[in-house]
């Protein structure tokens, strides 16, 4: 028992869908549970942070961390796990790139607080109360974690050894990653444990993509009845597949939904959103400025689409944030 | 108050715009990057320029119908239009990104075009450091 490698699974700003994905390993999870000693997994088992604090440096073989970092408690736990672990795996789109919650970075903390604690129609807050990191009540001090100005991907806060993207990551890649650790067959540090090719290369609709695409009007997926076999872009529906890493199993495509980008950029690209713009531009017809502008004006929420899962790791940060 | 001197990055097509420094303009333009075609400028290069501190980016390409590679200039223009839409969401004024499709083999107009852009950016002020 004592010789088994120790594994910690932890959530930061996470919806716990990543925990669900680990549970979905089904039988394989039993093999994993046999082979390792799980020392922390808040969603499934009861552990105390204190027992982690008491551990030696590097005592944990692998920390699987999912979720982005939005507050000081998450930062503290990420740093604690980094200190105690030999390997840190950023698990899922939120830990890797910030995830959907990272879309909040289009707004300032002040905007968010104004809405959530004041302006939202269902809020009644006559005293304009806001969360405080310290409040004294009857001579006692209550504390809350500090809500940061922005959402951060995990590697903004600690060094990360491996990345496993997805929202959530698919079972085959999770099993590969865990067994690679157990069998000591890991690639060089810093690697993303997923194929390096773009999604289009793996997409069953790729062959239906015409050689030359000329889109003059964009439609959103809910506005049309999309053809189930044809490339989405060929139908004038945004699909970020050309700029996104494959490995997801094309789940969305197979359920007639265009790719939103949860696997992040391919190797060698940091900003999948910006990369996608280059390929998208070449598909827009209209050889005069006015027509191009008209087509582009018609794209709803382009920035939200390009950065649906990756805004916190985009090359640009929101200007009003500093 | 310190005076604000905008940092501009200019990608300039070698076919349509001068790049041989015939009239000494290169000294005034620290970040002039001659490219083989305006269509070679990837959106990631532009975002990278902003991230590394540029206050404005301008791309000089050949006039309509005169691209040496047929449509590079159109591609550049569409990229810029798309990126301007994205920049707005990042709180960055779209005026900080421009494309000019024109012909200037001697490079005489480059300092003028850059000068005009510089004036506009001066009005907008610095792009607050984002990293
Ligand atoms: S653009 Fe989307 S639908 Fe078309 S081939 Fe690529 S991933 Fe498939
Ligand atoms: S198709 Fe895109 S959004 Fe859907 S699972 Fe794959 S990478 Fe994620």
XYZ file of C-alpha atoms and ligand atoms in Angstrom:
469
model
C 0.000 0.000 0.000
C 2.661 2.448 0.998
C 4.522 1.935 -2.273
C 1.678 2.883 -4.531
C 2.133 6.213 -6.311
C 0.054 8.965 -4.774
C -2.392 10.854 -6.983
C -4.340 14.007 -6.149
C -7.354 15.153 -8.176
C -8.425 18.697 -7.477
C -10.927 21.271 -8.701
C -10.289 24.980 -8.967
C -12.838 27.197 -10.784
C -14.463 24.109 -12.257
C -17.932 22.760 -12.955
C -16.836 19.248 -11.889
C -17.587 17.944 -15.382
C -13.911 16.960 -15.465
C -14.426 14.840 -12.326
C -17.360 13.244 -14.088
C -15.103 12.439 -17.043
C -12.680 10.655 -14.734
C -15.520 8.637 -13.229
C -16.603 7.826 -16.795
C -13.437 5.799 -17.242
C -15.713 2.983 -15.993
C -13.749 -0.247 -15.524
C -10.461 1.501 -16.153
C -11.041 3.630 -13.057
C -10.970 0.446 -10.972
C -7.585 -0.415 -12.403
C -6.390 3.086 -11.671
C -7.793 2.955 -8.144
C -5.952 -0.340 -7.648
C -2.679 0.983 -8.943
C -2.568 4.303 -7.099
C -3.318 5.794 -3.752
C -5.745 8.703 -4.211
C -4.802 11.243 -1.565
C -7.203 14.012 -2.521
C -10.406 14.092 -4.580
C -12.975 16.447 -3.063
C -15.841 15.490 -5.376
C -15.666 11.796 -4.476
C -13.883 11.300 -1.187
C -13.434 13.138 2.082
C -9.932 14.442 2.758
C -8.481 17.257 4.771
C -6.223 19.876 3.206
C -4.161 19.648 6.373
C -2.998 16.157 5.442
C -1.700 17.526 2.120
C 0.091 20.378 3.894
C 1.909 17.877 6.100
C 3.290 15.957 3.125
C 6.882 16.125 1.945
C 7.777 18.022 -1.211
C 7.194 15.796 -4.237
C 5.439 13.124 -2.199
C 2.499 13.113 -4.627
C 3.431 11.546 -7.960
C 0.705 13.200 -10.009
C -1.677 16.071 -9.366
C -4.565 16.222 -11.827
C -5.879 19.755 -11.604
C -8.975 20.972 -13.417
C -10.652 24.354 -13.448
C -9.267 27.847 -13.946
C -7.987 30.154 -11.211
C -10.331 32.991 -10.263
C -9.697 33.511 -6.567
C -6.996 33.398 -3.930
C -8.127 30.088 -2.448
C -7.696 28.404 -5.829
C -4.303 30.025 -6.177
C -3.259 28.769 -2.757
C -4.360 25.205 -3.489
C -2.690 25.195 -6.907
C 0.575 26.315 -5.301
C 0.272 23.771 -2.501
C -0.290 20.920 -4.960
C 2.584 22.124 -7.115
C 4.906 22.011 -4.151
C 3.867 18.526 -3.100
C 3.699 16.941 -6.571
C 6.309 15.637 -8.984
C 3.979 16.107 -11.948
C 1.116 18.494 -12.517
C -1.378 17.735 -15.272
C -3.589 20.648 -16.362
C -6.791 18.755 -17.010
C -9.536 20.116 -19.247
C -10.019 23.352 -21.162
C -10.385 25.547 -18.029
C -7.052 24.523 -16.520
C -5.329 24.553 -19.925
C -6.688 27.834 -21.372
C -9.182 29.335 -18.906
C -12.296 27.644 -20.304
C -15.784 29.044 -20.799
C -15.700 30.778 -17.416
C -12.793 32.706 -18.869
C -15.202 34.617 -21.121
C -15.672 36.760 -18.012
C -12.373 38.378 -18.993
C -14.289 40.452 -21.537
C -15.610 42.308 -18.461
C -13.845 43.900 -15.522
C -14.245 42.629 -11.976
C -16.095 45.844 -11.212
C -18.601 45.216 -14.027
C -19.163 41.679 -12.804
C -19.721 42.760 -9.181
C -22.049 45.564 -10.267
C -24.172 43.122 -12.182
C -24.157 40.227 -9.731
C -24.629 42.257 -6.539
C -26.585 45.211 -7.832
C -27.957 45.517 -11.331
C -29.288 42.044 -12.143
C -33.101 42.292 -12.059
C -33.474 39.596 -9.423
C -31.065 41.210 -6.942
C -32.303 43.082 -3.866
C -29.355 44.656 -2.097
C -30.353 48.027 -0.593
C -27.182 48.275 1.517
C -25.010 47.712 -1.558
C -23.204 44.879 0.190
C -20.258 43.389 -1.614
C -18.137 40.411 -0.624
C -15.217 41.450 1.577
C -12.075 39.451 2.187
C -12.435 40.272 5.914
C -15.560 41.111 7.892
C -15.796 41.366 11.632
C -18.915 39.980 13.278
C -19.360 40.146 17.062
C -15.639 40.545 17.565
C -14.801 37.644 15.268
C -13.205 37.975 11.854
C -14.753 36.152 8.921
C -12.676 35.748 5.810
C -13.429 35.041 2.169
C -11.023 34.360 -0.688
C -10.203 37.349 -2.849
C -11.926 37.425 -6.249
C -9.193 38.216 -8.768
C -9.384 40.838 -11.477
C -9.228 38.137 -14.146
C -9.625 34.428 -14.779
C -6.266 32.670 -15.173
C -5.280 29.411 -16.841
C -3.308 27.190 -14.479
C 0.067 27.978 -16.049
C -0.372 31.666 -15.177
C -0.116 30.619 -11.521
C 2.145 27.553 -11.331
C 4.374 25.612 -13.712
C 2.502 22.838 -15.490
C 4.128 19.621 -16.731
C 1.450 18.249 -19.051
C -1.759 19.432 -20.666
C -4.863 17.426 -21.446
C -7.458 19.632 -23.108
C -11.166 19.086 -23.714
C -14.422 20.092 -22.159
C -14.086 17.587 -20.625
C -11.198 15.443 -21.895
C -12.356 12.195 -23.510
C -11.911 8.866 -21.666
C -9.350 7.374 -24.098
C -6.967 10.301 -23.668
C -7.459 10.331 -19.892
C -6.643 6.631 -19.653
C -3.595 7.090 -21.921
C -2.352 9.953 -19.763
C -2.780 8.148 -16.461
C -1.199 4.934 -17.718
C 1.676 6.862 -19.282
C 2.439 8.212 -15.801
C 2.093 4.825 -14.133
C 4.222 3.101 -16.744
C 6.722 5.937 -16.890
C 6.176 6.426 -20.630
C 5.612 10.134 -20.653
C 6.709 12.418 -23.512
C 8.891 15.471 -22.742
C 7.485 17.901 -20.179
C 5.297 20.643 -21.544
C 3.619 18.305 -24.025
C -0.101 18.318 -24.686
C -1.245 14.710 -24.370
C -3.411 14.751 -27.492
C -2.811 14.503 -31.254
C -1.112 17.500 -32.817
C -3.155 17.706 -36.031
C -6.064 20.107 -36.484
C -9.609 18.855 -36.033
C -10.448 19.198 -39.750
C -7.942 16.404 -40.456
C -9.943 14.039 -38.248
C -13.387 15.379 -39.110
C -15.740 13.044 -40.973
C -17.085 16.062 -42.908
C -13.718 17.154 -44.222
C -14.173 15.492 -47.600
C -17.317 17.506 -48.227
C -15.364 20.749 -47.946
C -15.116 22.307 -51.395
C -11.657 23.270 -52.588
C -12.618 26.883 -52.641
C -15.087 28.228 -50.134
C -16.757 31.572 -50.620
C -18.966 32.597 -47.749
C -20.984 35.760 -48.173
C -23.351 35.287 -45.245
C -22.886 33.625 -41.872
C -25.632 31.833 -40.053
C -25.725 30.574 -36.492
C -26.315 26.911 -35.895
C -29.701 27.428 -34.231
C -30.988 29.512 -37.131
C -30.768 26.763 -39.725
C -31.311 23.075 -40.119
C -27.754 22.091 -40.725
C -26.971 19.347 -43.185
C -25.589 16.399 -41.208
C -22.822 15.450 -43.603
C -21.536 18.693 -45.036
C -18.684 20.752 -43.592
C -20.183 23.497 -41.415
C -18.102 26.227 -42.991
C -19.359 25.167 -46.412
C -22.850 25.838 -45.033
C -21.847 29.301 -43.810
C -21.884 28.196 -40.167
C -18.883 29.112 -38.023
C -16.760 26.098 -37.101
C -13.386 26.718 -35.467
C -12.115 23.235 -36.383
C -9.384 24.474 -38.765
C -7.528 26.060 -35.828
C -8.267 23.478 -33.135
C -6.362 20.385 -32.030
C -7.947 17.026 -32.784
C -8.365 14.185 -30.316
C -11.819 14.980 -28.966
C -13.483 12.169 -30.890
C -15.352 14.818 -32.925
C -18.215 14.578 -30.457
C -19.757 17.887 -31.405
C -19.481 17.339 -35.146
C -21.143 13.943 -34.815
C -24.086 15.514 -33.019
C -24.416 18.133 -35.764
C -22.832 20.924 -33.757
C -19.867 22.907 -35.072
C -16.606 22.872 -33.125
C -16.324 25.597 -30.476
C -12.667 24.941 -29.729
C -12.398 23.140 -26.376
C -9.196 21.356 -27.449
C -7.305 24.594 -27.886
C -4.659 25.459 -30.467
C -2.489 23.003 -32.378
C 1.207 22.661 -31.515
C 3.208 25.793 -32.140
C 0.221 28.167 -31.903
C -0.630 30.038 -28.696
C -3.732 31.852 -29.790
C -6.220 29.642 -31.612
C -8.728 32.507 -31.913
C -6.298 34.736 -33.779
C -5.187 31.820 -35.935
C -8.768 31.023 -36.849
C -9.285 34.588 -38.064
C -6.621 34.044 -40.720
C -8.323 30.954 -42.099
C -11.766 32.485 -41.773
C -10.713 35.584 -43.716
C -9.696 33.491 -46.680
C -13.168 31.910 -46.839
C -15.064 35.166 -47.017
C -16.016 36.095 -50.547
C -16.520 39.708 -51.572
C -13.653 41.411 -53.244
C -14.575 44.901 -52.270
C -14.294 46.413 -48.834
C -17.952 47.256 -48.459
C -19.139 43.728 -49.183
C -16.508 42.156 -46.918
C -17.506 44.549 -44.150
C -21.165 43.638 -44.604
C -20.449 39.911 -44.358
C -18.266 40.458 -41.293
C -20.812 42.747 -39.599
C -23.258 39.865 -39.901
C -21.163 37.501 -37.753
C -22.696 37.432 -34.302
C -20.314 37.478 -31.318
C -17.180 36.676 -33.312
C -14.828 37.260 -30.383
C -16.941 35.075 -28.101
C -16.836 32.310 -30.689
C -13.105 32.524 -31.318
C -12.283 32.554 -27.605
C -15.123 30.476 -26.185
C -12.680 28.263 -24.257
C -9.463 30.210 -24.367
C -9.898 33.904 -23.628
C -7.599 33.932 -20.558
C -4.744 32.542 -22.653
C -5.362 34.818 -25.661
C -2.360 36.895 -26.665
C -4.237 40.102 -25.878
C -5.675 40.874 -22.480
C -8.662 43.155 -22.119
C -7.488 46.727 -22.171
C -9.660 47.952 -19.316
C -8.434 45.301 -16.960
C -5.254 46.744 -15.519
C 3.693 65.155 -18.280
C 5.821 63.017 -20.536
C 4.963 63.204 -24.210
C 3.540 60.059 -25.666
C 5.323 58.735 -28.741
C 3.202 55.946 -30.203
C 4.951 52.697 -31.014
C 3.838 51.684 -34.489
C 4.494 48.478 -36.352
C 4.240 48.586 -40.122
C 4.148 45.505 -42.330
C 4.835 46.629 -45.849
C 4.507 44.707 -49.098
C 7.758 44.780 -51.066
C 6.032 44.721 -54.423
C 3.924 47.807 -54.043
C 5.778 49.804 -51.447
C 9.421 50.903 -51.394
C 11.680 49.186 -48.915
C 15.195 50.057 -50.032
C 15.479 53.174 -47.902
C 16.087 55.398 -50.906
C 15.087 58.511 -49.029
C 16.202 57.633 -45.555
C 12.771 56.987 -44.078
C 13.881 53.759 -42.432
C 15.653 55.686 -39.692
C 12.334 57.201 -38.648
C 10.484 53.923 -38.646
C 11.896 51.497 -36.162
C 9.387 48.760 -36.780
C 9.033 48.595 -40.546
C 8.810 44.987 -41.618
C 9.000 44.394 -45.383
C 7.018 41.307 -46.378
C 6.723 39.495 -49.700
C 2.966 40.067 -49.743
C 0.503 41.757 -47.407
C -1.361 38.444 -47.447
C 1.604 36.875 -45.648
C 0.845 38.825 -42.488
C -0.918 36.391 -40.211
C -3.403 37.563 -37.608
C -1.211 35.993 -34.937
C 1.651 38.319 -35.981
C -0.618 41.313 -35.502
C -1.921 40.168 -32.120
C 1.649 39.460 -31.123
C 2.683 42.998 -32.049
C -0.066 44.418 -29.815
C 0.840 42.051 -27.013
C 4.470 43.110 -27.191
C 3.554 46.749 -26.782
C 2.581 48.197 -30.168
C 0.106 51.082 -29.913
C -0.914 50.645 -33.530
C -0.317 48.329 -36.483
C -0.538 49.274 -40.154
C -0.326 47.004 -43.162
C 0.609 48.358 -46.566
C -0.500 46.270 -49.523
C -0.876 46.621 -53.282
C -3.884 48.312 -54.870
C -7.007 46.317 -55.706
C -6.527 43.921 -58.645
C -2.747 44.439 -58.543
C -1.548 41.872 -56.044
C 1.471 39.979 -57.356
C -0.031 36.809 -55.838
C -3.536 37.612 -57.075
C -5.511 38.034 -53.845
C -3.017 38.568 -51.007
C -4.124 42.170 -50.543
C -7.795 41.165 -50.319
C -6.926 38.503 -47.767
C -5.042 41.078 -45.726
C -7.985 43.465 -45.828
C -10.486 40.811 -44.750
C -8.219 39.770 -41.896
C -7.965 43.333 -40.710
C -11.734 43.823 -40.867
C -12.255 40.636 -38.838
C -9.561 41.517 -36.339
C -10.924 45.013 -35.852
C -14.198 43.444 -34.811
C -12.347 41.266 -32.289
C -10.201 44.125 -30.990
C -13.319 46.084 -30.042
C -14.308 43.274 -27.678
C -10.873 43.449 -26.103
C -11.463 47.119 -25.411
C -8.942 48.107 -28.070
C -9.988 50.876 -30.460
C -10.263 49.415 -33.997
C -8.514 52.542 -35.299
C -5.283 51.078 -33.959
C -5.265 48.591 -36.822
C -5.197 49.778 -40.416
C -4.627 48.537 -43.893
C -3.775 50.710 -46.859
C -3.890 49.292 -50.385
C -1.902 51.556 -52.649
C 1.212 51.853 -54.774
C 4.368 53.633 -53.682
C 7.468 51.980 -55.162
C 9.817 54.720 -53.962
C 8.497 54.608 -50.442
C 7.903 58.348 -50.482
C 4.422 58.042 -49.060
C 5.377 55.651 -46.263
C 6.473 58.396 -43.852
C 3.283 60.334 -44.657
C 0.996 57.360 -44.071
C 2.794 56.492 -40.859
C 2.738 60.131 -39.763
C -1.028 60.287 -40.207
C -1.505 57.124 -38.220
C 0.831 58.356 -35.525
C -1.295 61.486 -35.113
C -4.441 59.409 -34.715
C -2.840 57.126 -32.170
C -1.515 60.101 -30.239
C -5.136 61.135 -29.763
C -6.080 57.663 -28.532
C -3.148 57.483 -26.138
C -1.072 54.439 -25.283
C -2.572 50.984 -25.392
C -2.299 50.125 -21.732
C 0.309 47.431 -21.235
C -1.569 44.184 -21.189
C 1.014 41.681 -20.059
S -14.477 23.228 -40.539
Fe -15.552 22.024 -38.971
S -17.040 20.778 -40.109
Fe -15.560 21.546 -41.607
S -14.023 19.900 -41.782
Fe -13.271 21.350 -40.206
S -14.022 20.561 -38.245
Fe -15.187 19.529 -39.886
S -15.557 19.360 -31.718
Fe -14.432 21.100 -30.780
S -15.743 21.813 -29.081
Fe -16.461 19.754 -29.660
S -15.352 18.347 -28.299
Fe -14.126 18.529 -30.203
S -12.642 20.219 -29.736
Fe -14.303 20.351 -28.217
